[in-house]
CSV table of C-alpha atoms and ligand atoms in Angstrom, one decimal:
chain,number,residue,atom,x,y,z
A,1,UNK,CA,218.4,-66.2,46.0
A,2,UNK,CA,214.8,-66.3,44.8
A,3,UNK,CA,212.2,-63.8,45.9
A,4,UNK,CA,209.0,-65.8,46.4
A,5,UNK,CA,205.6,-64.4,45.5
A,6,UNK,CA,204.5,-65.1,49.1
A,7,UNK,CA,205.2,-61.7,50.5
A,8,UNK,CA,205.8,-60.6,54.0
A,9,UNK,CA,204.8,-57.0,53.2
A,10,UNK,CA,201.4,-55.8,52.2
A,11,UNK,CA,200.8,-55.9,48.4
A,12,UNK,CA,199.9,-53.4,45.8
A,13,UNK,CA,197.1,-54.9,43.7
A,14,UNK,CA,196.0,-53.2,40.5
A,15,UNK,CA,192.9,-54.1,38.6
A,16,UNK,CA,191.7,-53.5,35.1
A,17,UNK,CA,188.0,-53.5,35.7
A,18,UNK,CA,186.6,-54.9,32.4
A,19,UNK,CA,183.3,-56.3,31.3
A,20,UNK,CA,180.7,-53.8,32.5
A,21,UNK,CA,179.2,-53.4,29.0
A,22,UNK,CA,179.0,-57.2,28.4
A,23,UNK,CA,177.4,-57.7,31.8
A,24,UNK,CA,174.7,-55.2,30.9
A,25,UNK,CA,174.2,-56.5,27.4
A,26,UNK,CA,173.7,-60.1,28.7
A,27,UNK,CA,170.8,-58.7,30.7
A,28,UNK,CA,169.4,-56.6,27.9
A,29,UNK,CA,170.3,-53.4,29.9
A,30,UNK,CA,171.9,-50.2,28.7
A,31,UNK,CA,175.7,-50.0,29.2
A,32,UNK,CA,175.3,-47.4,32.0
A,33,UNK,CA,173.6,-50.1,34.2
A,34,UNK,CA,176.8,-52.1,33.8
A,35,UNK,CA,178.9,-49.2,34.9
A,36,UNK,CA,176.5,-48.6,37.9
A,37,UNK,CA,176.9,-52.3,38.9
A,38,UNK,CA,180.6,-51.8,38.4
A,39,UNK,CA,180.6,-49.2,41.2
A,40,UNK,CA,179.0,-51.7,43.5
A,41,UNK,CA,181.7,-54.2,42.6
A,42,UNK,CA,184.3,-51.5,43.3
A,43,UNK,CA,182.9,-50.9,46.8
A,44,UNK,CA,182.8,-54.7,47.5
A,45,UNK,CA,186.3,-55.1,46.3
A,46,UNK,CA,187.7,-52.2,48.3
A,47,UNK,CA,186.0,-53.6,51.4
A,48,UNK,CA,187.4,-57.1,50.7
A,49,UNK,CA,190.9,-55.7,50.1
A,50,UNK,CA,190.8,-54.0,53.6
A,51,UNK,CA,190.6,-57.4,55.1
A,52,UNK,CA,193.6,-58.7,53.2
A,53,UNK,CA,197.3,-57.9,53.2
A,54,UNK,CA,196.9,-55.2,50.6
A,55,UNK,CA,198.4,-51.7,51.1
A,56,UNK,CA,197.4,-50.2,47.8
A,57,UNK,CA,194.5,-51.0,45.5
A,58,UNK,CA,194.7,-49.2,42.1
A,59,UNK,CA,191.6,-49.4,39.9
A,60,UNK,CA,191.6,-48.5,36.2
A,61,UNK,CA,188.4,-46.4,36.3
A,62,UNK,CA,188.7,-44.4,33.1
A,63,UNK,CA,191.5,-44.6,30.5
A,64,UNK,CA,192.9,-41.8,28.4
A,65,UNK,CA,191.4,-43.7,25.4
A,66,UNK,CA,187.9,-43.9,27.0
A,67,UNK,CA,187.4,-40.2,26.1
A,68,UNK,CA,186.8,-41.6,22.5
A,69,UNK,CA,183.7,-43.6,23.6
A,70,UNK,CA,180.3,-42.2,22.5
A,71,UNK,CA,179.7,-38.8,24.2
A,72,UNK,CA,176.6,-40.2,26.0
A,73,UNK,CA,178.6,-43.0,27.7
A,74,UNK,CA,181.4,-40.6,28.7
A,75,UNK,CA,178.8,-38.2,30.2
A,76,UNK,CA,177.2,-41.1,32.1
A,77,UNK,CA,180.6,-42.3,33.4
A,78,UNK,CA,181.6,-38.8,34.5
A,79,UNK,CA,178.2,-38.5,36.3
A,80,UNK,CA,178.9,-41.8,38.1
A,81,UNK,CA,182.3,-40.5,39.1
A,82,UNK,CA,180.8,-37.3,40.5
A,83,UNK,CA,178.2,-39.4,42.4
A,84,UNK,CA,181.0,-41.8,43.7
A,85,UNK,CA,183.2,-38.9,44.9
A,86,UNK,CA,180.3,-37.2,46.6
A,87,UNK,CA,178.7,-40.1,48.3
A,88,UNK,CA,181.8,-42.1,49.2
A,89,UNK,CA,184.0,-39.6,50.9
A,90,UNK,CA,182.4,-40.1,54.3
A,91,UNK,CA,182.8,-43.9,54.1
A,92,UNK,CA,186.4,-43.6,53.0
A,93,UNK,CA,187.2,-41.4,56.0
A,94,UNK,CA,185.3,-43.7,58.4
A,95,UNK,CA,187.2,-46.7,57.0
A,96,UNK,CA,190.6,-44.9,57.2
A,97,UNK,CA,191.1,-45.2,53.4
A,98,UNK,CA,193.5,-42.8,51.7
A,99,UNK,CA,192.5,-41.7,48.2
A,100,UNK,CA,194.8,-40.9,45.4
A,101,UNK,CA,194.0,-40.2,41.8
A,102,UNK,CA,196.4,-40.8,39.0
A,103,UNK,CA,196.0,-39.5,35.4
A,104,UNK,CA,195.7,-36.3,33.4
A,105,UNK,CA,193.4,-34.1,35.4
A,106,UNK,CA,193.5,-31.4,32.8
A,107,UNK,CA,190.8,-33.3,30.8
A,108,UNK,CA,188.4,-33.6,33.8
A,109,UNK,CA,185.7,-31.1,34.4
A,110,UNK,CA,186.6,-28.4,36.9
A,111,UNK,CA,184.1,-29.5,39.5
A,112,UNK,CA,185.4,-33.1,39.4
A,113,UNK,CA,189.0,-31.9,39.6
A,114,UNK,CA,188.0,-29.9,42.7
A,115,UNK,CA,186.2,-32.8,44.3
A,116,UNK,CA,189.3,-35.0,43.8
A,117,UNK,CA,191.6,-32.5,45.4
A,118,UNK,CA,189.2,-32.1,48.4
A,119,UNK,CA,188.9,-35.9,48.8
A,120,UNK,CA,192.7,-36.4,48.5
A,121,UNK,CA,193.3,-33.7,51.1
A,122,UNK,CA,190.6,-35.0,53.5
A,123,UNK,CA,192.0,-38.5,53.4
A,124,UNK,CA,195.7,-37.7,53.2
A,125,UNK,CA,196.4,-38.6,56.8
A,126,UNK,CA,194.4,-41.8,56.8
A,127,UNK,CA,196.7,-44.8,57.5
A,128,UNK,CA,194.7,-47.7,56.2
A,129,UNK,CA,194.6,-48.9,52.6
A,130,UNK,CA,195.4,-46.5,49.8
A,131,UNK,CA,192.7,-46.5,47.1
A,132,UNK,CA,194.2,-45.2,43.8
A,133,UNK,CA,191.7,-44.3,41.1
A,134,UNK,CA,193.2,-44.1,37.6
A,135,UNK,CA,191.2,-41.5,35.8
A,136,UNK,CA,191.9,-40.1,32.4
A,137,UNK,CA,195.0,-42.4,32.7
A,138,UNK,CA,197.3,-43.7,30.0
A,139,UNK,CA,200.7,-45.3,30.6
A,140,UNK,CA,202.3,-43.9,27.5
A,141,UNK,CA,200.9,-40.4,28.1
A,142,UNK,CA,202.3,-40.6,31.7
A,143,UNK,CA,205.8,-41.6,30.5
A,144,UNK,CA,205.7,-38.8,27.8
A,145,UNK,CA,204.7,-36.2,30.5
A,146,UNK,CA,207.6,-37.4,32.7
A,147,UNK,CA,210.0,-37.1,29.8
A,148,UNK,CA,208.8,-33.6,29.1
A,149,UNK,CA,209.2,-32.6,32.8
A,150,UNK,CA,212.8,-34.0,32.8
A,151,UNK,CA,213.6,-32.3,29.5
A,152,UNK,CA,212.4,-29.0,31.0
A,153,UNK,CA,214.7,-29.5,34.0
A,154,UNK,CA,217.7,-30.2,31.7
A,155,UNK,CA,216.8,-27.1,29.6
A,156,UNK,CA,216.8,-25.0,32.8
A,157,UNK,CA,220.2,-26.4,33.8
A,158,UNK,CA,218.7,-28.1,36.9
A,159,UNK,CA,219.7,-31.6,35.7
A,160,UNK,CA,222.2,-33.1,33.3
A,161,UNK,CA,221.1,-35.6,30.6
A,162,UNK,CA,223.5,-38.2,32.1
A,163,UNK,CA,221.8,-37.9,35.5
A,164,UNK,CA,218.4,-39.1,34.0
A,165,UNK,CA,218.0,-42.6,35.4
A,166,UNK,CA,215.1,-44.9,36.4
A,167,UNK,CA,214.8,-43.1,39.8
A,168,UNK,CA,214.4,-39.7,38.1
A,169,UNK,CA,211.8,-41.0,35.7
A,170,UNK,CA,209.8,-42.8,38.5
A,171,UNK,CA,209.8,-39.6,40.5
A,172,UNK,CA,208.0,-37.8,37.7
A,173,UNK,CA,205.2,-40.4,37.3
A,174,UNK,CA,201.7,-39.9,38.7
A,175,UNK,CA,202.6,-42.8,41.1
A,176,UNK,CA,205.6,-41.2,42.6
A,177,UNK,CA,206.2,-42.4,46.2
A,178,UNK,CA,204.0,-45.5,45.7
A,179,UNK,CA,205.3,-49.0,45.5
A,180,UNK,CA,205.1,-50.8,42.1
A,181,UNK,CA,202.1,-53.1,41.7
A,182,UNK,CA,202.8,-56.7,42.7
A,183,UNK,CA,199.8,-58.1,41.0
A,184,UNK,CA,197.8,-56.7,38.0
A,185,UNK,CA,194.4,-58.4,37.6
A,186,UNK,CA,192.2,-58.1,34.5
A,187,UNK,CA,188.7,-59.3,34.6
A,188,UNK,CA,186.3,-60.4,31.8
A,189,UNK,CA,188.7,-62.9,30.2
A,190,UNK,CA,190.5,-60.3,28.0
A,191,UNK,CA,194.3,-60.6,28.1
A,192,UNK,CA,195.7,-57.2,27.4
A,193,UNK,CA,197.5,-54.5,29.4
A,194,UNK,CA,195.6,-51.6,27.6
A,195,UNK,CA,198.2,-48.9,28.5
A,196,UNK,CA,197.8,-49.5,32.3
A,197,UNK,CA,200.8,-48.8,34.6
A,198,UNK,CA,203.3,-49.7,31.8
A,199,UNK,CA,206.4,-48.5,33.6
A,200,UNK,CA,205.3,-49.6,37.1
A,201,UNK,CA,204.3,-53.1,36.1
A,202,UNK,CA,207.7,-54.2,34.8
A,203,UNK,CA,207.9,-57.0,37.4
A,204,UNK,CA,204.2,-57.4,38.2
A,205,UNK,CA,202.5,-60.8,38.1
A,206,UNK,CA,199.4,-60.8,35.8
A,207,UNK,CA,196.3,-62.6,36.8
A,208,UNK,CA,193.5,-62.9,34.2
A,209,UNK,CA,190.1,-63.8,35.6
A,210,UNK,CA,187.1,-65.0,33.6
A,211,UNK,CA,184.5,-62.9,35.5
A,212,UNK,CA,182.8,-59.7,34.3
A,213,UNK,CA,183.7,-56.8,36.6
A,214,UNK,CA,180.1,-56.2,38.0
A,215,UNK,CA,180.2,-59.8,39.4
A,216,UNK,CA,183.6,-59.3,41.1
A,217,UNK,CA,184.0,-59.5,44.8
A,218,UNK,CA,185.8,-61.0,47.8
A,219,UNK,CA,186.1,-64.6,46.5
A,220,UNK,CA,187.6,-63.4,43.2
A,221,UNK,CA,190.1,-61.2,44.9
A,222,UNK,CA,191.1,-64.0,47.3
A,223,UNK,CA,191.5,-66.4,44.4
A,224,UNK,CA,193.7,-63.9,42.5
A,225,UNK,CA,195.9,-63.5,45.6
A,226,UNK,CA,196.0,-67.3,46.0
A,227,UNK,CA,197.2,-67.6,42.4
A,228,UNK,CA,199.8,-64.9,43.0
A,229,UNK,CA,201.2,-66.5,46.2
A,230,UNK,CA,201.9,-69.7,44.3
A,231,UNK,CA,204.2,-68.0,41.8
A,232,UNK,CA,207.9,-67.5,42.1
A,233,UNK,CA,209.1,-64.0,41.4
A,234,UNK,CA,212.7,-63.8,40.4
A,235,UNK,CA,212.8,-60.1,39.2
A,236,UNK,CA,215.0,-61.3,36.3
A,237,UNK,CA,217.6,-62.8,38.7
B,1,LIG,C1,185.2,-51.5,31.3
B,1,LIG,O1,183.9,-52.0,30.9
B,1,LIG,C2,185.1,-50.6,32.4
B,1,LIG,C3,185.3,-49.2,32.3
B,1,LIG,C4,185.2,-48.4,31.0
B,1,LIG,C5,185.5,-48.4,33.4
B,1,LIG,C6,185.3,-49.0,34.8
B,1,LIG,C7,184.2,-48.2,35.4
B,1,LIG,C8,183.6,-48.5,36.5
B,1,LIG,C9,183.9,-49.7,37.3
B,1,LIG,C10,182.5,-47.7,37.0
B,1,LIG,C11,182.9,-46.3,37.1
B,1,LIG,C12,183.8,-46.1,38.2
B,1,LIG,C13,184.0,-44.8,38.7
B,1,LIG,C14,184.9,-44.6,39.9
B,1,LIG,C15,183.5,-43.7,37.9
B,1,LIG,P1,183.6,-52.0,29.4
B,1,LIG,O2,182.6,-50.9,29.2
B,1,LIG,O3,184.8,-51.8,28.6
B,1,LIG,O4,182.9,-53.4,29.2
B,1,LIG,P2,182.9,-54.2,27.9
B,1,LIG,O5,184.3,-54.5,27.5
B,1,LIG,O6,182.1,-55.5,28.3
B,1,LIG,O7,182.2,-53.4,26.9
């Protein structure tokens, strides 16, 4: 039996938001302006996703590797993140959006980490779309952390090595309890996974769209889903 891409359950859509810098450069603007415009695109896309059959929207907002960008750009991105968390919480609540953050929070500034916990708690009982922000996120780092956690359990005699299976590993990932992504979209024409949801995307369909992230919106998301629904997903069967 073939599982068709056309799904009768809401989808988990994950997006690698790429092209902010190029969008700014094309206008002779500093990169920060591209990231700022990227936040507007984020808002537009979240709003569009709420009108579609999407249960989870995961956005690659800051990768583990992004810490190696010039200090000024990192500072600006963290400033935008602070601004987003501060100004958006009310609207997330009004729109019944649940917020989750995945990634290594140990690298984030204390005030940001606190704002994240507050926003997650405040939106925890919302029943609409789940917005997942990947912050200081790296797929390999996530898997390594899961392996360390399981090794500690084995060391403590709480688990046998033989009992370590896919379910045990998935339960240790930042995404525990979430469905795997059905579609991973990357904007800007680049065709790389860049360490994003490596474990979770084992059977995801990839959609590459030739649009810079700040220009993204409802029509692009609809087109990506249209592409997805045309595909046949066999899950290796
Ligand atoms: C890639 O553009 C995008 C990022 C580094 C992160 C995405 C960030 C945002 C959408 C804004 C910030 C969002 C939050 C919630 C803080 P790029 O700089 O790699 O673009 P380029 O490849 O054209 O240089």
